[in-house]
Amino acid sequence: MIEKIKDLLKQHNRNIIFYFDEDGSFAEELEAITLEGMKVVEVKDNYFQVKYNIEFEWSKEQLFLYHPFEKPQGSALKKYPLLGLLKANPELRLDATSEFLSEYQLTDNHATIVKRYIEVLKTKTVQKKLAKILEPGIFTDDNLKLGLISITLDFHSVA
């Protein structure tokens, strides 16, 4: 887990990582993150204080912004006080769909279709066969469906 966090920070060249823990299952891991030298900041209704501290107090530290609640969606996300920071920094995601989106640098717009087909998509064989369409600019609902049909029919080419 710690290695994944470090890899995300290095990959995005950032010092801040966001994590939304809707069911509180990650709370036990926070101590291990702290022991690795990262500052764990629990975000609740302290948005102004967090923003101030990031700007003036913690600017040189690696920060793990832990949210003990579900990530806001839709209009609630637009009103989320740390939205600018969220957009500029990586978000740790631990479910299979999020892992897939992150691995292929796909956006949250692709999450619905990826979630629908994740059991098939998480196999390396299928990923190799779909390699031509697993890019942000090419990956669409239609391309994925055609790709999965091509694999089912045992075609040699997907695209």
Short mmCIF file of N, CA and C in Angstrom, two decimals:
data_model
loop_
_atom_site.label_atom_id
_atom_site.label_comp_id
_atom_site.label_asym_id
_atom_site.label_seq_id
_atom_site.Cartn_x
_atom_site.Cartn_y
_atom_site.Cartn_z
N MET A 1 0.82 -1.19 0.00
CA MET A 1 0.00 0.00 0.00
C MET A 1 0.87 1.26 0.00
N ILE A 2 1.86 1.28 0.86
CA ILE A 2 2.75 2.44 0.96
C ILE A 2 3.48 2.65 -0.37
N GLU A 3 3.90 1.57 -0.98
CA GLU A 3 4.60 1.69 -2.27
C GLU A 3 3.69 2.28 -3.33
N LYS A 4 2.43 1.91 -3.32
CA LYS A 4 1.48 2.46 -4.29
C LYS A 4 1.33 3.97 -4.09
N ILE A 5 1.26 4.40 -2.86
CA ILE A 5 1.15 5.82 -2.56
C ILE A 5 2.40 6.56 -3.04
N LYS A 6 3.57 6.02 -2.74
CA LYS A 6 4.81 6.65 -3.18
C LYS A 6 4.91 6.69 -4.70
N ASP A 7 4.49 5.61 -5.36
CA ASP A 7 4.51 5.57 -6.82
C ASP A 7 3.59 6.64 -7.42
N LEU A 8 2.41 6.79 -6.83
CA LEU A 8 1.48 7.82 -7.32
C LEU A 8 2.07 9.22 -7.18
N LEU A 9 2.67 9.49 -6.04
CA LEU A 9 3.27 10.81 -5.82
C LEU A 9 4.41 11.06 -6.80
N LYS A 10 5.23 10.04 -7.01
CA LYS A 10 6.36 10.17 -7.93
C LYS A 10 5.87 10.31 -9.37
N GLN A 11 4.90 9.50 -9.75
CA GLN A 11 4.36 9.50 -11.11
C GLN A 11 3.77 10.86 -11.46
N HIS A 12 3.08 11.48 -10.51
CA HIS A 12 2.44 12.78 -10.76
C HIS A 12 3.31 13.95 -10.33
N ASN A 13 4.47 13.67 -9.75
CA ASN A 13 5.40 14.70 -9.28
C ASN A 13 4.68 15.69 -8.35
N ARG A 14 4.01 15.15 -7.36
CA ARG A 14 3.24 15.95 -6.40
C ARG A 14 3.60 15.55 -4.98
N ASN A 15 3.20 16.40 -4.02
CA ASN A 15 3.41 16.11 -2.61
C ASN A 15 2.11 15.80 -1.87
N ILE A 16 0.99 15.89 -2.58
CA ILE A 16 -0.31 15.69 -1.94
C ILE A 16 -1.04 14.54 -2.63
N ILE A 17 -1.66 13.69 -1.81
CA ILE A 17 -2.48 12.63 -2.35
C ILE A 17 -3.82 12.61 -1.59
N PHE A 18 -4.89 12.44 -2.32
CA PHE A 18 -6.24 12.40 -1.74
C PHE A 18 -6.70 10.96 -1.60
N TYR A 19 -7.45 10.72 -0.53
CA TYR A 19 -8.09 9.41 -0.39
C TYR A 19 -9.45 9.60 0.28
N PHE A 20 -10.49 9.04 -0.36
CA PHE A 20 -11.85 9.07 0.18
C PHE A 20 -12.18 7.66 0.67
N ASP A 21 -12.50 7.55 1.95
CA ASP A 21 -12.73 6.26 2.59
C ASP A 21 -14.18 6.20 3.07
N GLU A 22 -15.08 5.85 2.16
CA GLU A 22 -16.50 5.91 2.48
C GLU A 22 -16.93 4.97 3.59
N ASP A 23 -16.24 3.85 3.77
CA ASP A 23 -16.67 2.91 4.80
C ASP A 23 -15.71 2.86 6.00
N GLY A 24 -14.69 3.71 6.00
CA GLY A 24 -13.77 3.76 7.13
C GLY A 24 -12.81 2.60 7.23
N SER A 25 -12.75 1.77 6.21
CA SER A 25 -11.93 0.56 6.27
C SER A 25 -10.43 0.84 6.18
N PHE A 26 -10.05 2.03 5.77
CA PHE A 26 -8.64 2.34 5.58
C PHE A 26 -8.01 2.99 6.82
N ALA A 27 -8.82 3.31 7.81
CA ALA A 27 -8.35 4.04 8.99
C ALA A 27 -7.17 3.36 9.68
N GLU A 28 -7.13 2.04 9.66
CA GLU A 28 -6.05 1.31 10.33
C GLU A 28 -4.70 1.51 9.63
N GLU A 29 -4.72 1.85 8.35
CA GLU A 29 -3.49 2.02 7.58
C GLU A 29 -2.82 3.37 7.83
N LEU A 30 -3.52 4.31 8.44
CA LEU A 30 -3.02 5.67 8.59
C LEU A 30 -1.73 5.73 9.40
N GLU A 31 -1.63 4.91 10.42
CA GLU A 31 -0.42 4.92 11.24
C GLU A 31 0.80 4.49 10.42
N ALA A 32 0.63 3.49 9.57
CA ALA A 32 1.73 3.03 8.73
C ALA A 32 2.19 4.12 7.77
N ILE A 33 1.24 4.89 7.27
CA ILE A 33 1.58 6.00 6.37
C ILE A 33 2.36 7.06 7.12
N THR A 34 1.95 7.35 8.33
CA THR A 34 2.65 8.32 9.17
C THR A 34 4.07 7.85 9.46
N LEU A 35 4.23 6.56 9.74
CA LEU A 35 5.55 6.01 10.03
C LEU A 35 6.49 6.09 8.82
N GLU A 36 5.92 6.17 7.63
CA GLU A 36 6.73 6.29 6.41
C GLU A 36 7.13 7.73 6.13
N GLY A 37 6.78 8.64 7.03
CA GLY A 37 7.21 10.02 6.89
C GLY A 37 6.23 10.95 6.21
N MET A 38 5.05 10.46 5.91
CA MET A 38 4.03 11.33 5.33
C MET A 38 3.16 11.90 6.44
N LYS A 39 2.69 13.10 6.21
CA LYS A 39 1.77 13.72 7.16
C LYS A 39 0.35 13.34 6.76
N VAL A 40 -0.37 12.70 7.66
CA VAL A 40 -1.76 12.32 7.43
C VAL A 40 -2.65 13.44 7.97
N VAL A 41 -3.49 13.97 7.10
CA VAL A 41 -4.40 15.04 7.49
C VAL A 41 -5.82 14.54 7.31
N GLU A 42 -6.56 14.48 8.40
CA GLU A 42 -7.96 14.06 8.31
C GLU A 42 -8.80 15.28 7.93
N VAL A 43 -9.50 15.15 6.82
CA VAL A 43 -10.32 16.24 6.30
C VAL A 43 -11.77 15.97 6.66
N LYS A 44 -12.38 16.91 7.35
CA LYS A 44 -13.80 16.81 7.69
C LYS A 44 -14.45 18.12 7.27
N ASP A 45 -14.72 18.97 8.23
CA ASP A 45 -15.27 20.30 7.93
C ASP A 45 -14.21 21.38 8.14
N ASN A 46 -12.95 21.01 8.07
CA ASN A 46 -11.85 21.92 8.33
C ASN A 46 -11.17 22.38 7.04
N TYR A 47 -11.94 22.62 6.01
CA TYR A 47 -11.39 22.90 4.68
C TYR A 47 -10.50 24.14 4.66
N PHE A 48 -10.95 25.23 5.26
CA PHE A 48 -10.16 26.46 5.25
C PHE A 48 -8.82 26.24 5.94
N GLN A 49 -8.86 25.58 7.09
CA GLN A 49 -7.63 25.31 7.84
C GLN A 49 -6.68 24.43 7.02
N VAL A 50 -7.22 23.41 6.36
CA VAL A 50 -6.40 22.53 5.54
C VAL A 50 -5.75 23.31 4.40
N LYS A 51 -6.54 24.13 3.70
CA LYS A 51 -6.00 24.93 2.60
C LYS A 51 -4.90 25.87 3.09
N TYR A 52 -5.15 26.53 4.21
CA TYR A 52 -4.17 27.45 4.78
C TYR A 52 -2.87 26.71 5.12
N ASN A 53 -3.01 25.60 5.82
CA ASN A 53 -1.83 24.84 6.23
C ASN A 53 -1.05 24.30 5.04
N ILE A 54 -1.75 23.85 4.01
CA ILE A 54 -1.05 23.36 2.81
C ILE A 54 -0.23 24.48 2.19
N GLU A 55 -0.82 25.65 2.13
CA GLU A 55 -0.15 26.80 1.49
C GLU A 55 1.02 27.33 2.33
N PHE A 56 0.83 27.44 3.65
CA PHE A 56 1.81 28.15 4.47
C PHE A 56 2.59 27.30 5.46
N GLU A 57 2.05 26.18 5.90
CA GLU A 57 2.71 25.40 6.94
C GLU A 57 3.34 24.10 6.41
N TRP A 58 2.66 23.45 5.49
CA TRP A 58 3.07 22.12 5.05
C TRP A 58 3.55 22.09 3.61
N SER A 59 3.98 23.19 3.07
CA SER A 59 4.29 23.26 1.64
C SER A 59 5.43 22.33 1.22
N LYS A 60 6.28 21.93 2.12
CA LYS A 60 7.41 21.04 1.78
C LYS A 60 7.17 19.59 2.17
N GLU A 61 6.05 19.31 2.82
CA GLU A 61 5.79 17.96 3.32
C GLU A 61 4.96 17.14 2.34
N GLN A 62 5.13 15.84 2.41
CA GLN A 62 4.26 14.94 1.66
C GLN A 62 3.00 14.74 2.49
N LEU A 63 1.84 15.01 1.88
CA LEU A 63 0.58 14.98 2.60
C LEU A 63 -0.35 13.90 2.08
N PHE A 64 -0.99 13.22 2.99
CA PHE A 64 -2.02 12.24 2.68
C PHE A 64 -3.31 12.81 3.23
N LEU A 65 -4.18 13.34 2.34
CA LEU A 65 -5.43 13.95 2.77
C LEU A 65 -6.50 12.86 2.85
N TYR A 66 -6.76 12.45 4.07
CA TYR A 66 -7.68 11.36 4.35
C TYR A 66 -9.07 11.91 4.61
N HIS A 67 -10.02 11.49 3.80
CA HIS A 67 -11.42 11.89 3.93
C HIS A 67 -12.22 10.69 4.42
N PRO A 68 -12.72 10.72 5.66
CA PRO A 68 -13.47 9.57 6.17
C PRO A 68 -14.93 9.57 5.69
N PHE A 69 -15.10 9.84 4.40
CA PHE A 69 -16.42 9.86 3.80
C PHE A 69 -16.29 9.62 2.29
N GLU A 70 -17.42 9.40 1.65
CA GLU A 70 -17.46 9.12 0.22
C GLU A 70 -17.08 10.36 -0.59
N LYS A 71 -16.44 10.16 -1.71
CA LYS A 71 -16.09 11.27 -2.59
C LYS A 71 -17.37 11.94 -3.09
N PRO A 72 -17.44 13.26 -2.99
CA PRO A 72 -18.62 13.95 -3.50
C PRO A 72 -18.79 13.70 -5.00
N GLN A 73 -20.04 13.65 -5.44
CA GLN A 73 -20.35 13.39 -6.84
C GLN A 73 -21.22 14.52 -7.38
N GLY A 74 -21.19 14.71 -8.69
CA GLY A 74 -22.08 15.65 -9.36
C GLY A 74 -21.97 17.07 -8.84
N SER A 75 -23.10 17.67 -8.49
CA SER A 75 -23.10 19.07 -8.04
C SER A 75 -22.40 19.22 -6.69
N ALA A 76 -22.41 18.19 -5.87
CA ALA A 76 -21.70 18.24 -4.59
C ALA A 76 -20.19 18.34 -4.82
N LEU A 77 -19.70 17.70 -5.87
CA LEU A 77 -18.27 17.78 -6.18
C LEU A 77 -17.90 19.19 -6.61
N LYS A 78 -18.78 19.83 -7.36
CA LYS A 78 -18.53 21.21 -7.81
C LYS A 78 -18.44 22.17 -6.63
N LYS A 79 -19.13 21.85 -5.54
CA LYS A 79 -19.12 22.70 -4.34
C LYS A 79 -18.05 22.29 -3.34
N TYR A 80 -17.35 21.22 -3.61
CA TYR A 80 -16.34 20.69 -2.69
C TYR A 80 -15.22 21.73 -2.53
N PRO A 81 -14.96 22.22 -1.33
CA PRO A 81 -14.01 23.31 -1.12
C PRO A 81 -12.56 23.03 -1.56
N LEU A 82 -12.18 21.77 -1.66
CA LEU A 82 -10.81 21.44 -2.06
C LEU A 82 -10.75 20.94 -3.50
N LEU A 83 -11.75 21.28 -4.30
CA LEU A 83 -11.84 20.77 -5.67
C LEU A 83 -10.60 21.13 -6.49
N GLY A 84 -10.10 22.34 -6.38
CA GLY A 84 -8.91 22.73 -7.13
C GLY A 84 -7.72 21.85 -6.79
N LEU A 85 -7.52 21.61 -5.51
CA LEU A 85 -6.43 20.72 -5.08
C LEU A 85 -6.65 19.29 -5.55
N LEU A 86 -7.90 18.84 -5.50
CA LEU A 86 -8.22 17.47 -5.94
C LEU A 86 -7.90 17.30 -7.42
N LYS A 87 -8.24 18.28 -8.23
CA LYS A 87 -7.98 18.20 -9.67
C LYS A 87 -6.48 18.26 -9.98
N ALA A 88 -5.72 18.94 -9.14
CA ALA A 88 -4.29 19.12 -9.39
C ALA A 88 -3.41 18.01 -8.81
N ASN A 89 -3.99 17.15 -7.99
CA ASN A 89 -3.21 16.12 -7.31
C ASN A 89 -3.84 14.75 -7.50
N PRO A 90 -3.03 13.70 -7.34
CA PRO A 90 -3.57 12.34 -7.53
C PRO A 90 -4.50 11.91 -6.40
N GLU A 91 -5.37 10.99 -6.77
CA GLU A 91 -6.29 10.40 -5.80
C GLU A 91 -5.99 8.91 -5.71
N LEU A 92 -5.80 8.42 -4.51
CA LEU A 92 -5.58 7.00 -4.30
C LEU A 92 -6.91 6.29 -4.41
N ARG A 93 -6.97 5.31 -5.28
CA ARG A 93 -8.18 4.51 -5.47
C ARG A 93 -7.78 3.05 -5.35
N LEU A 94 -8.59 2.29 -4.65
CA LEU A 94 -8.21 0.91 -4.36
C LEU A 94 -9.13 -0.15 -4.95
N ASP A 95 -10.23 0.22 -5.57
CA ASP A 95 -11.11 -0.78 -6.17
C ASP A 95 -10.61 -1.15 -7.56
N ALA A 96 -11.08 -2.26 -8.11
CA ALA A 96 -10.59 -2.77 -9.39
C ALA A 96 -10.87 -1.80 -10.54
N THR A 97 -12.03 -1.18 -10.54
CA THR A 97 -12.36 -0.23 -11.60
C THR A 97 -11.41 0.96 -11.57
N SER A 98 -11.18 1.51 -10.40
CA SER A 98 -10.27 2.65 -10.28
C SER A 98 -8.85 2.28 -10.65
N GLU A 99 -8.43 1.10 -10.26
CA GLU A 99 -7.09 0.63 -10.62
C GLU A 99 -6.94 0.58 -12.14
N PHE A 100 -7.96 0.05 -12.82
CA PHE A 100 -7.94 -0.05 -14.26
C PHE A 100 -7.90 1.34 -14.90
N LEU A 101 -8.74 2.24 -14.43
CA LEU A 101 -8.76 3.61 -14.95
C LEU A 101 -7.40 4.28 -14.77
N SER A 102 -6.82 4.09 -13.63
CA SER A 102 -5.52 4.70 -13.33
C SER A 102 -4.42 4.10 -14.20
N GLU A 103 -4.42 2.79 -14.34
CA GLU A 103 -3.38 2.12 -15.12
C GLU A 103 -3.36 2.59 -16.56
N TYR A 104 -4.52 2.82 -17.13
CA TYR A 104 -4.60 3.22 -18.54
C TYR A 104 -4.88 4.72 -18.70
N GLN A 105 -4.78 5.47 -17.62
CA GLN A 105 -4.96 6.92 -17.61
C GLN A 105 -6.30 7.34 -18.23
N LEU A 106 -7.33 6.57 -17.93
CA LEU A 106 -8.67 6.89 -18.40
C LEU A 106 -9.33 7.81 -17.38
N THR A 107 -10.34 8.54 -17.80
CA THR A 107 -10.99 9.50 -16.92
C THR A 107 -12.16 8.87 -16.17
N ASP A 108 -12.69 9.62 -15.23
CA ASP A 108 -13.85 9.15 -14.47
C ASP A 108 -15.07 8.98 -15.38
N ASN A 109 -15.08 9.64 -16.52
CA ASN A 109 -16.19 9.49 -17.47
C ASN A 109 -16.29 8.05 -17.98
N HIS A 110 -15.18 7.33 -17.96
CA HIS A 110 -15.15 5.95 -18.43
C HIS A 110 -15.52 4.95 -17.34
N ALA A 111 -15.68 5.41 -16.12
CA ALA A 111 -15.86 4.51 -14.98
C ALA A 111 -17.09 3.62 -15.10
N THR A 112 -18.18 4.13 -15.61
CA THR A 112 -19.42 3.35 -15.69
C THR A 112 -19.25 2.12 -16.56
N ILE A 113 -18.70 2.31 -17.75
CA ILE A 113 -18.54 1.17 -18.66
C ILE A 113 -17.45 0.22 -18.18
N VAL A 114 -16.39 0.76 -17.61
CA VAL A 114 -15.33 -0.09 -17.09
C VAL A 114 -15.88 -0.94 -15.94
N LYS A 115 -16.66 -0.33 -15.08
CA LYS A 115 -17.25 -1.06 -13.96
C LYS A 115 -18.14 -2.20 -14.45
N ARG A 116 -18.88 -1.95 -15.53
CA ARG A 116 -19.78 -2.96 -16.09
C ARG A 116 -19.01 -4.18 -16.58
N TYR A 117 -17.83 -3.97 -17.14
CA TYR A 117 -17.05 -5.05 -17.75
C TYR A 117 -15.75 -5.37 -17.01
N ILE A 118 -15.61 -4.92 -15.77
CA ILE A 118 -14.33 -5.05 -15.06
C ILE A 118 -13.87 -6.49 -14.90
N GLU A 119 -14.77 -7.42 -14.71
CA GLU A 119 -14.36 -8.81 -14.53
C GLU A 119 -13.61 -9.33 -15.75
N VAL A 120 -14.03 -8.92 -16.92
CA VAL A 120 -13.35 -9.32 -18.16
C VAL A 120 -12.10 -8.47 -18.37
N LEU A 121 -12.21 -7.18 -18.11
CA LEU A 121 -11.12 -6.24 -18.39
C LEU A 121 -9.90 -6.44 -17.50
N LYS A 122 -10.07 -6.99 -16.33
CA LYS A 122 -8.92 -7.11 -15.44
C LYS A 122 -7.98 -8.26 -15.80
N THR A 123 -8.37 -9.10 -16.76
CA THR A 123 -7.47 -10.17 -17.18
C THR A 123 -6.42 -9.63 -18.15
N LYS A 124 -5.20 -10.03 -17.97
CA LYS A 124 -4.09 -9.54 -18.78
C LYS A 124 -4.24 -9.93 -20.25
N THR A 125 -4.80 -11.08 -20.53
CA THR A 125 -5.00 -11.52 -21.91
C THR A 125 -5.92 -10.55 -22.65
N VAL A 126 -7.01 -10.19 -22.02
CA VAL A 126 -7.95 -9.25 -22.63
C VAL A 126 -7.30 -7.88 -22.78
N GLN A 127 -6.54 -7.46 -21.78
CA GLN A 127 -5.87 -6.17 -21.86
C GLN A 127 -4.90 -6.11 -23.02
N LYS A 128 -4.18 -7.21 -23.26
CA LYS A 128 -3.25 -7.25 -24.40
C LYS A 128 -4.01 -7.15 -25.71
N LYS A 129 -5.13 -7.85 -25.82
CA LYS A 129 -5.90 -7.84 -27.05
C LYS A 129 -6.57 -6.48 -27.29
N LEU A 130 -6.89 -5.78 -26.22
CA LEU A 130 -7.54 -4.47 -26.34
C LEU A 130 -6.55 -3.30 -26.30
N ALA A 131 -5.27 -3.60 -26.32
CA ALA A 131 -4.25 -2.57 -26.15
C ALA A 131 -4.44 -1.36 -27.06
N LYS A 132 -4.88 -1.58 -28.30
CA LYS A 132 -5.03 -0.47 -29.25
C LYS A 132 -6.11 0.52 -28.84
N ILE A 133 -7.09 0.08 -28.08
CA ILE A 133 -8.16 0.99 -27.70
C ILE A 133 -8.10 1.44 -26.23
N LEU A 134 -7.13 0.97 -25.48
CA LEU A 134 -7.02 1.34 -24.07
C LEU A 134 -6.20 2.61 -23.90
N GLU A 135 -6.57 3.63 -24.62
CA GLU A 135 -5.94 4.94 -24.53
C GLU A 135 -7.04 5.98 -24.36
N PRO A 136 -6.79 7.02 -23.59
CA PRO A 136 -7.84 7.99 -23.29
C PRO A 136 -8.57 8.56 -24.51
N GLY A 137 -7.87 8.86 -25.58
CA GLY A 137 -8.51 9.45 -26.74
C GLY A 137 -9.29 8.47 -27.60
N ILE A 138 -9.00 7.20 -27.46
CA ILE A 138 -9.61 6.17 -28.30
C ILE A 138 -10.67 5.37 -27.55
N PHE A 139 -10.53 5.27 -26.26
CA PHE A 139 -11.42 4.44 -25.44
C PHE A 139 -12.81 5.06 -25.38
N THR A 140 -13.78 4.38 -25.96
CA THR A 140 -15.19 4.80 -25.89
C THR A 140 -16.04 3.57 -25.60
N ASP A 141 -17.29 3.82 -25.26
CA ASP A 141 -18.22 2.70 -25.02
C ASP A 141 -18.30 1.80 -26.24
N ASP A 142 -18.47 2.43 -27.41
CA ASP A 142 -18.61 1.66 -28.64
C ASP A 142 -17.35 0.86 -28.96
N ASN A 143 -16.18 1.50 -28.83
CA ASN A 143 -14.93 0.79 -29.13
C ASN A 143 -14.72 -0.39 -28.19
N LEU A 144 -15.05 -0.18 -26.91
CA LEU A 144 -14.89 -1.28 -25.96
C LEU A 144 -15.83 -2.44 -26.30
N LYS A 145 -17.07 -2.13 -26.60
CA LYS A 145 -18.03 -3.18 -26.94
C LYS A 145 -17.59 -3.93 -28.20
N LEU A 146 -17.14 -3.19 -29.22
CA LEU A 146 -16.64 -3.84 -30.44
C LEU A 146 -15.41 -4.69 -30.15
N GLY A 147 -14.54 -4.18 -29.29
CA GLY A 147 -13.36 -4.94 -28.91
C GLY A 147 -13.70 -6.23 -28.20
N LEU A 148 -14.65 -6.16 -27.28
CA LEU A 148 -15.05 -7.36 -26.54
C LEU A 148 -15.75 -8.37 -27.46
N ILE A 149 -16.53 -7.87 -28.41
CA ILE A 149 -17.15 -8.76 -29.39
C ILE A 149 -16.08 -9.42 -30.25
N SER A 150 -15.09 -8.64 -30.67
CA SER A 150 -14.00 -9.19 -31.49
C SER A 150 -13.25 -10.29 -30.75
N ILE A 151 -13.02 -10.08 -29.46
CA ILE A 151 -12.34 -11.09 -28.65
C ILE A 151 -13.20 -12.35 -28.54
N THR A 152 -14.48 -12.16 -28.31
CA THR A 152 -15.41 -13.30 -28.20
C THR A 152 -15.45 -14.10 -29.48
N LEU A 153 -15.41 -13.40 -30.62
CA LEU A 153 -15.46 -14.08 -31.91
C LEU A 153 -14.07 -14.55 -32.36
N ASP A 154 -13.07 -14.30 -31.52
CA ASP A 154 -11.70 -14.74 -31.77
C ASP A 154 -11.08 -14.10 -33.04
N PHE A 155 -11.42 -12.83 -33.26
CA PHE A 155 -10.79 -12.10 -34.37
C PHE A 155 -9.34 -11.82 -34.00
N HIS A 156 -8.52 -11.66 -35.00
CA HIS A 156 -7.09 -11.41 -34.77
C HIS A 156 -6.81 -9.95 -34.43
N SER A 157 -7.67 -9.05 -34.85
CA SER A 157 -7.47 -7.63 -34.63
C SER A 157 -8.71 -7.03 -33.98
N VAL A 158 -8.47 -6.09 -33.08
CA VAL A 158 -9.58 -5.46 -32.37
C VAL A 158 -9.97 -4.14 -33.03
N ALA A 159 -8.99 -3.38 -33.44
CA ALA A 159 -9.28 -2.05 -33.99
C ALA A 159 -9.32 -2.06 -35.50
#
